[in-house]
Protein backbone atom coordinates (compact mmCIF):
# COMPACT_ATOMS: atom_id res chain seq x y z
CA UNK A 1 0.00 0.00 0.00
CA UNK A 2 1.02 3.62 -0.49
CA UNK A 3 3.21 5.15 2.22
CA UNK A 4 2.68 8.90 2.67
CA UNK A 5 5.94 10.18 4.18
CA UNK A 6 4.95 13.80 4.77
CA UNK A 7 1.58 15.51 5.29
CA UNK A 8 0.04 18.06 7.67
CA UNK A 9 -3.42 16.73 8.55
CA UNK A 10 -3.55 18.85 11.69
CA UNK A 11 -3.75 21.91 9.40
CA UNK A 12 -6.89 24.03 9.66
CA UNK A 13 -7.57 23.33 5.98
CA UNK A 14 -8.90 19.96 7.18
CA UNK A 15 -11.02 21.25 10.06
CA UNK A 16 -14.34 20.66 8.30
CA UNK A 17 -13.86 17.10 7.07
CA UNK A 18 -10.71 15.69 8.71
CA UNK A 19 -12.34 12.59 10.16
CA UNK A 20 -14.23 11.69 6.98
CA UNK A 21 -11.10 12.16 4.91
CA UNK A 22 -8.77 10.20 7.18
CA UNK A 23 -11.34 7.42 7.55
CA UNK A 24 -11.25 6.93 3.78
CA UNK A 25 -7.47 6.55 3.52
CA UNK A 26 -6.96 2.83 4.08
CA UNK A 27 -9.82 1.82 1.76
CA UNK A 28 -8.24 4.10 -0.88
CA UNK A 29 -4.89 2.33 -0.68
CA UNK A 30 -3.04 4.73 1.62
CA UNK A 31 -1.63 2.33 4.22
CA UNK A 32 0.57 4.59 6.36
CA UNK A 33 0.82 8.34 6.92
CA UNK A 34 3.57 10.24 8.72
CA UNK A 35 2.19 13.57 9.89
CA UNK A 36 4.94 16.20 9.86
CA UNK A 37 5.19 18.81 12.58
CA UNK A 38 6.57 22.34 12.58
CA UNK A 39 6.03 23.76 16.10
CA UNK A 40 5.11 22.84 19.67
CA UNK A 41 1.44 23.39 18.84
CA UNK A 42 1.52 21.11 15.78
CA UNK A 43 3.44 18.41 17.68
CA UNK A 44 0.59 18.31 20.20
CA UNK A 45 -2.06 18.26 17.46
CA UNK A 46 -0.18 15.60 15.52
CA UNK A 47 0.14 13.32 18.54
CA UNK A 48 -3.65 13.62 18.96
CA UNK A 49 -4.09 12.37 15.39
CA UNK A 50 -1.80 9.38 16.00
CA UNK A 51 -3.91 8.42 19.01
CA UNK A 52 -7.04 8.39 16.89
CA UNK A 53 -5.73 6.59 13.80
CA UNK A 54 -3.60 3.44 13.98
CA UNK A 55 -1.99 4.16 10.57
CA UNK A 56 -0.79 7.69 11.44
CA UNK A 57 2.67 8.36 12.92
CA UNK A 58 4.29 11.67 13.74
CA UNK A 59 7.54 13.56 13.45
CA UNK A 60 8.75 15.82 16.27
CA UNK A 61 10.41 19.13 15.42
CA UNK A 62 10.37 22.87 14.86
CA UNK A 63 10.40 24.24 11.31
CA UNK A 64 13.01 26.91 10.45
CA UNK A 65 10.25 29.47 9.84
CA UNK A 66 8.80 28.78 13.32
CA UNK A 67 12.00 28.82 15.37
CA UNK A 68 12.17 32.55 16.17
CA UNK A 69 10.95 32.03 19.72
CA UNK A 70 12.45 28.62 20.32
CA UNK A 71 14.16 28.03 23.69
CA UNK A 72 16.35 25.41 25.35
CA UNK A 73 13.30 24.41 27.40
CA UNK A 74 11.36 23.74 24.21
CA UNK A 75 14.24 21.68 22.84
CA UNK A 76 14.13 19.61 25.98
CA UNK A 77 10.37 19.19 25.61
CA UNK A 78 10.88 18.00 22.01
CA UNK A 79 13.36 15.43 23.25
CA UNK A 80 10.82 14.12 25.75
CA UNK A 81 8.20 13.89 23.01
CA UNK A 82 10.57 11.75 20.93
CA UNK A 83 10.07 8.92 23.40
CA UNK A 84 6.38 8.72 22.44
CA UNK A 85 5.88 5.33 20.77
CA UNK A 86 4.38 6.70 17.53
CA UNK A 87 7.08 9.35 17.04
CA UNK A 88 9.35 8.28 14.16
CA UNK A 89 11.58 11.22 13.14
CA UNK A 90 12.90 14.65 14.04
CA UNK A 91 11.44 17.21 11.65
CA UNK A 92 10.72 19.16 9.82
CA UNK A 93 13.98 20.94 10.53
CA UNK A 94 16.30 22.89 8.28
CA UNK A 95 16.73 26.30 6.71
CA UNK A 96 14.27 28.48 4.81
CA UNK A 97 15.70 31.68 3.34
CA UNK A 98 12.61 32.43 1.27
CA UNK A 99 11.56 35.00 3.87
CA UNK A 100 13.88 37.29 5.84
CA UNK A 101 12.64 36.13 9.25
CA UNK A 102 13.77 34.41 11.42
CA UNK A 103 17.38 35.50 10.83
CA UNK A 104 19.81 33.05 9.28
CA UNK A 105 21.75 32.85 12.54
CA UNK A 106 18.67 31.84 14.53
CA UNK A 107 17.64 29.28 11.92
CA UNK A 108 21.13 27.75 11.85
CA UNK A 109 21.32 27.56 15.62
CA UNK A 110 18.10 25.55 15.97
CA UNK A 111 18.78 23.46 12.89
CA UNK A 112 22.10 22.35 14.41
CA UNK A 113 20.52 21.79 17.81
CA UNK A 114 17.81 19.58 16.28
CA UNK A 115 20.35 17.60 14.21
CA UNK A 116 22.08 16.78 17.49
CA UNK A 117 18.69 15.95 19.01
CA UNK A 118 18.07 13.41 16.22
CA UNK A 119 21.49 11.91 16.88
CA UNK A 120 20.77 11.56 20.61
CA UNK A 121 17.39 9.89 20.16
CA UNK A 122 18.47 7.77 17.15
CA UNK A 123 15.79 9.18 14.86
CA UNK A 124 16.05 9.98 11.15
CA UNK A 125 15.62 13.64 10.18
CA UNK A 126 13.05 15.22 7.89
CA UNK A 127 14.87 18.13 6.29
CA UNK A 128 13.13 21.24 5.00
CA UNK A 129 15.44 23.36 2.86
CA UNK A 130 14.27 26.22 0.67
CA UNK A 131 16.49 28.77 -1.10
CA UNK A 132 19.28 27.63 1.23
CA UNK A 133 21.05 24.84 -0.68
CA UNK A 134 24.63 25.69 0.26
CA UNK A 135 24.15 26.46 3.96
CA UNK A 136 22.00 23.36 4.47
CA UNK A 137 24.55 21.07 2.87
CA UNK A 138 27.48 22.76 4.67
CA UNK A 139 25.85 22.31 8.08
CA UNK A 140 24.82 18.73 7.40
CA UNK A 141 28.29 17.79 6.19
CA UNK A 142 30.05 19.50 9.08
CA UNK A 143 27.84 17.63 11.56
CA UNK A 144 28.19 14.30 9.72
CA UNK A 145 24.43 14.16 9.20
CA UNK A 146 24.87 11.14 6.95
CA UNK A 147 25.44 9.07 10.10
CA UNK A 148 21.93 10.05 11.23
CA UNK A 149 20.10 9.79 7.91
CA UNK A 150 16.68 10.90 6.84
CA UNK A 151 14.84 12.47 3.96
CA UNK A 152 15.16 15.75 2.08
CA UNK A 153 11.50 16.63 1.95
CA UNK A 154 9.99 18.39 -1.07
CA UNK A 155 13.34 18.28 -2.83
CA UNK A 156 13.75 21.48 -4.88
CA UNK A 157 17.43 21.59 -5.80
CA UNK A 158 19.61 20.45 -8.71
CA UNK A 159 20.85 16.99 -9.68
CA UNK A 160 24.30 18.03 -8.37
CA UNK A 161 22.88 18.74 -4.92
CA UNK A 162 20.78 15.57 -5.04
CA UNK A 163 23.94 13.57 -5.73
CA UNK A 164 25.52 14.91 -2.53
CA UNK A 165 22.53 13.86 -0.41
CA UNK A 166 22.14 10.50 -2.13
CA UNK A 167 25.81 9.77 -1.48
CA UNK A 168 25.24 10.58 2.19
CA UNK A 169 22.45 7.97 2.19
CA UNK A 170 19.51 10.36 2.32
CA UNK A 171 16.13 9.76 0.69
CA UNK A 172 14.60 12.28 -1.70
CA UNK A 173 10.97 13.25 -0.96
CA UNK A 174 8.96 13.62 -4.19
CA UNK A 175 5.53 15.25 -4.31
CA UNK A 176 3.15 17.19 -6.53
CA UNK A 177 5.81 19.45 -8.04
CA UNK A 178 6.84 16.53 -10.26
CA UNK A 179 3.58 16.99 -12.20
CA UNK A 180 3.96 20.76 -12.60
CA UNK A 181 4.77 22.31 -15.96
CA UNK A 182 7.74 24.05 -14.29
CA UNK A 183 8.79 20.88 -12.42
CA UNK A 184 11.52 19.95 -14.89
CA UNK A 185 14.32 20.19 -12.31
CA UNK A 186 12.61 17.68 -10.02
CA UNK A 187 11.91 15.34 -12.94
CA UNK A 188 15.64 15.38 -13.73
CA UNK A 189 16.43 14.54 -10.11
CA UNK A 190 13.95 11.65 -10.17
CA UNK A 191 15.48 10.39 -13.41
CA UNK A 192 18.92 10.48 -11.77
CA UNK A 193 18.11 9.14 -8.28
CA UNK A 194 17.89 5.38 -7.71
CA UNK A 195 14.28 4.34 -7.04
CA UNK A 196 15.56 2.79 -3.79
CA UNK A 197 16.21 6.33 -2.46
CA UNK A 198 12.91 7.95 -3.42
CA UNK A 199 9.89 8.29 -1.12
CA UNK A 200 6.38 9.58 -1.85
CA UNK A 201 4.97 12.64 -0.10
CA UNK A 202 2.27 15.24 -0.62
CA UNK A 203 3.01 17.98 1.95
CA UNK A 204 -0.81 18.24 2.20
CA UNK A 205 -2.64 20.60 2.28
CA UNK A 206 0.00 22.23 0.05
CA UNK A 207 1.34 21.44 -3.44
CA UNK A 208 -1.52 19.46 -4.98
CA UNK A 209 -0.42 17.69 -8.18
CA UNK A 210 -1.87 18.43 -11.59
CA UNK A 211 -4.74 18.50 -12.48
CA UNK A 212 -5.55 19.81 -8.98
CA UNK A 213 -2.75 22.37 -8.68
CA UNK A 214 -3.79 25.23 -6.38
CA UNK A 215 -6.50 23.19 -4.66
CA UNK A 216 -6.28 21.58 -1.23
CA UNK A 217 -4.03 18.54 -1.39
CA UNK A 218 -4.48 15.20 0.39
CA UNK A 219 -2.74 11.83 0.42
CA UNK A 220 -5.49 10.54 -1.89
CA UNK A 221 -3.55 12.27 -4.70
CA UNK A 222 -0.44 10.13 -4.21
CA UNK A 223 -1.31 7.74 -7.10
CA UNK A 224 -0.86 10.70 -9.48
CA UNK A 225 2.67 11.21 -8.16
CA UNK A 226 3.50 7.50 -8.30
CA UNK A 227 2.24 7.42 -11.90
CA UNK A 228 4.49 10.33 -12.90
CA UNK A 229 7.54 8.70 -11.28
CA UNK A 230 6.65 5.45 -13.06
CA UNK A 231 6.67 7.22 -16.43
CA UNK A 232 10.07 8.81 -15.74
CA UNK A 233 11.59 5.57 -14.44
CA UNK A 234 9.97 3.43 -17.12
CA UNK A 235 8.41 1.07 -14.60
CA UNK A 236 4.89 0.28 -13.38
CA UNK A 237 3.10 2.49 -10.87
CA UNK A 238 2.55 -0.66 -8.75
CA UNK A 239 6.31 -1.18 -8.52
CA UNK A 240 6.87 2.48 -7.63
CA UNK A 241 4.29 2.16 -4.85
CA UNK A 242 5.71 -1.05 -3.38
CA UNK A 243 9.38 0.01 -3.63
CA UNK A 244 8.77 3.46 -2.13
CA UNK A 245 6.77 1.85 0.68
CA UNK A 246 9.76 -0.33 1.52
CA UNK A 247 12.02 2.72 1.32
CA UNK A 248 9.80 4.67 3.70
CA UNK A 249 9.81 1.84 6.25
CA UNK A 250 13.59 1.84 6.13
CA UNK A 251 13.70 5.63 6.35
CA UNK A 252 11.52 5.67 9.48
CA UNK A 253 13.07 2.52 11.02
CA UNK A 254 9.70 0.74 11.02
NI1 LIG B 1 5.76 20.04 5.25
Short mmCIF file of C-alpha atoms and ligand atoms in Angstrom, two decimals, residues 6-8 36-38 63 92 126 128 153-154 201-207, ligand 1:
data_model
loop_
_atom_site.label_atom_id
_atom_site.label_comp_id
_atom_site.label_asym_id
_atom_site.label_seq_id
_atom_site.Cartn_x
_atom_site.Cartn_y
_atom_site.Cartn_z
CA UNK A 6 4.95 13.80 4.77
CA UNK A 7 1.58 15.51 5.29
CA UNK A 8 0.04 18.06 7.67
CA UNK A 36 4.94 16.20 9.86
CA UNK A 37 5.19 18.81 12.58
CA UNK A 38 6.57 22.34 12.58
CA UNK A 63 10.40 24.24 11.31
CA UNK A 92 10.72 19.16 9.82
CA UNK A 126 13.05 15.22 7.89
CA UNK A 128 13.13 21.24 5.00
CA UNK A 153 11.50 16.63 1.95
CA UNK A 154 9.99 18.39 -1.07
CA UNK A 201 4.97 12.64 -0.10
CA UNK A 202 2.27 15.24 -0.62
CA UNK A 203 3.01 17.98 1.95
CA UNK A 204 -0.81 18.24 2.20
CA UNK A 205 -2.64 20.60 2.28
CA UNK A 206 0.00 22.23 0.05
CA UNK A 207 1.34 21.44 -3.44
NI1 LIG B 1 5.76 20.04 5.25
#
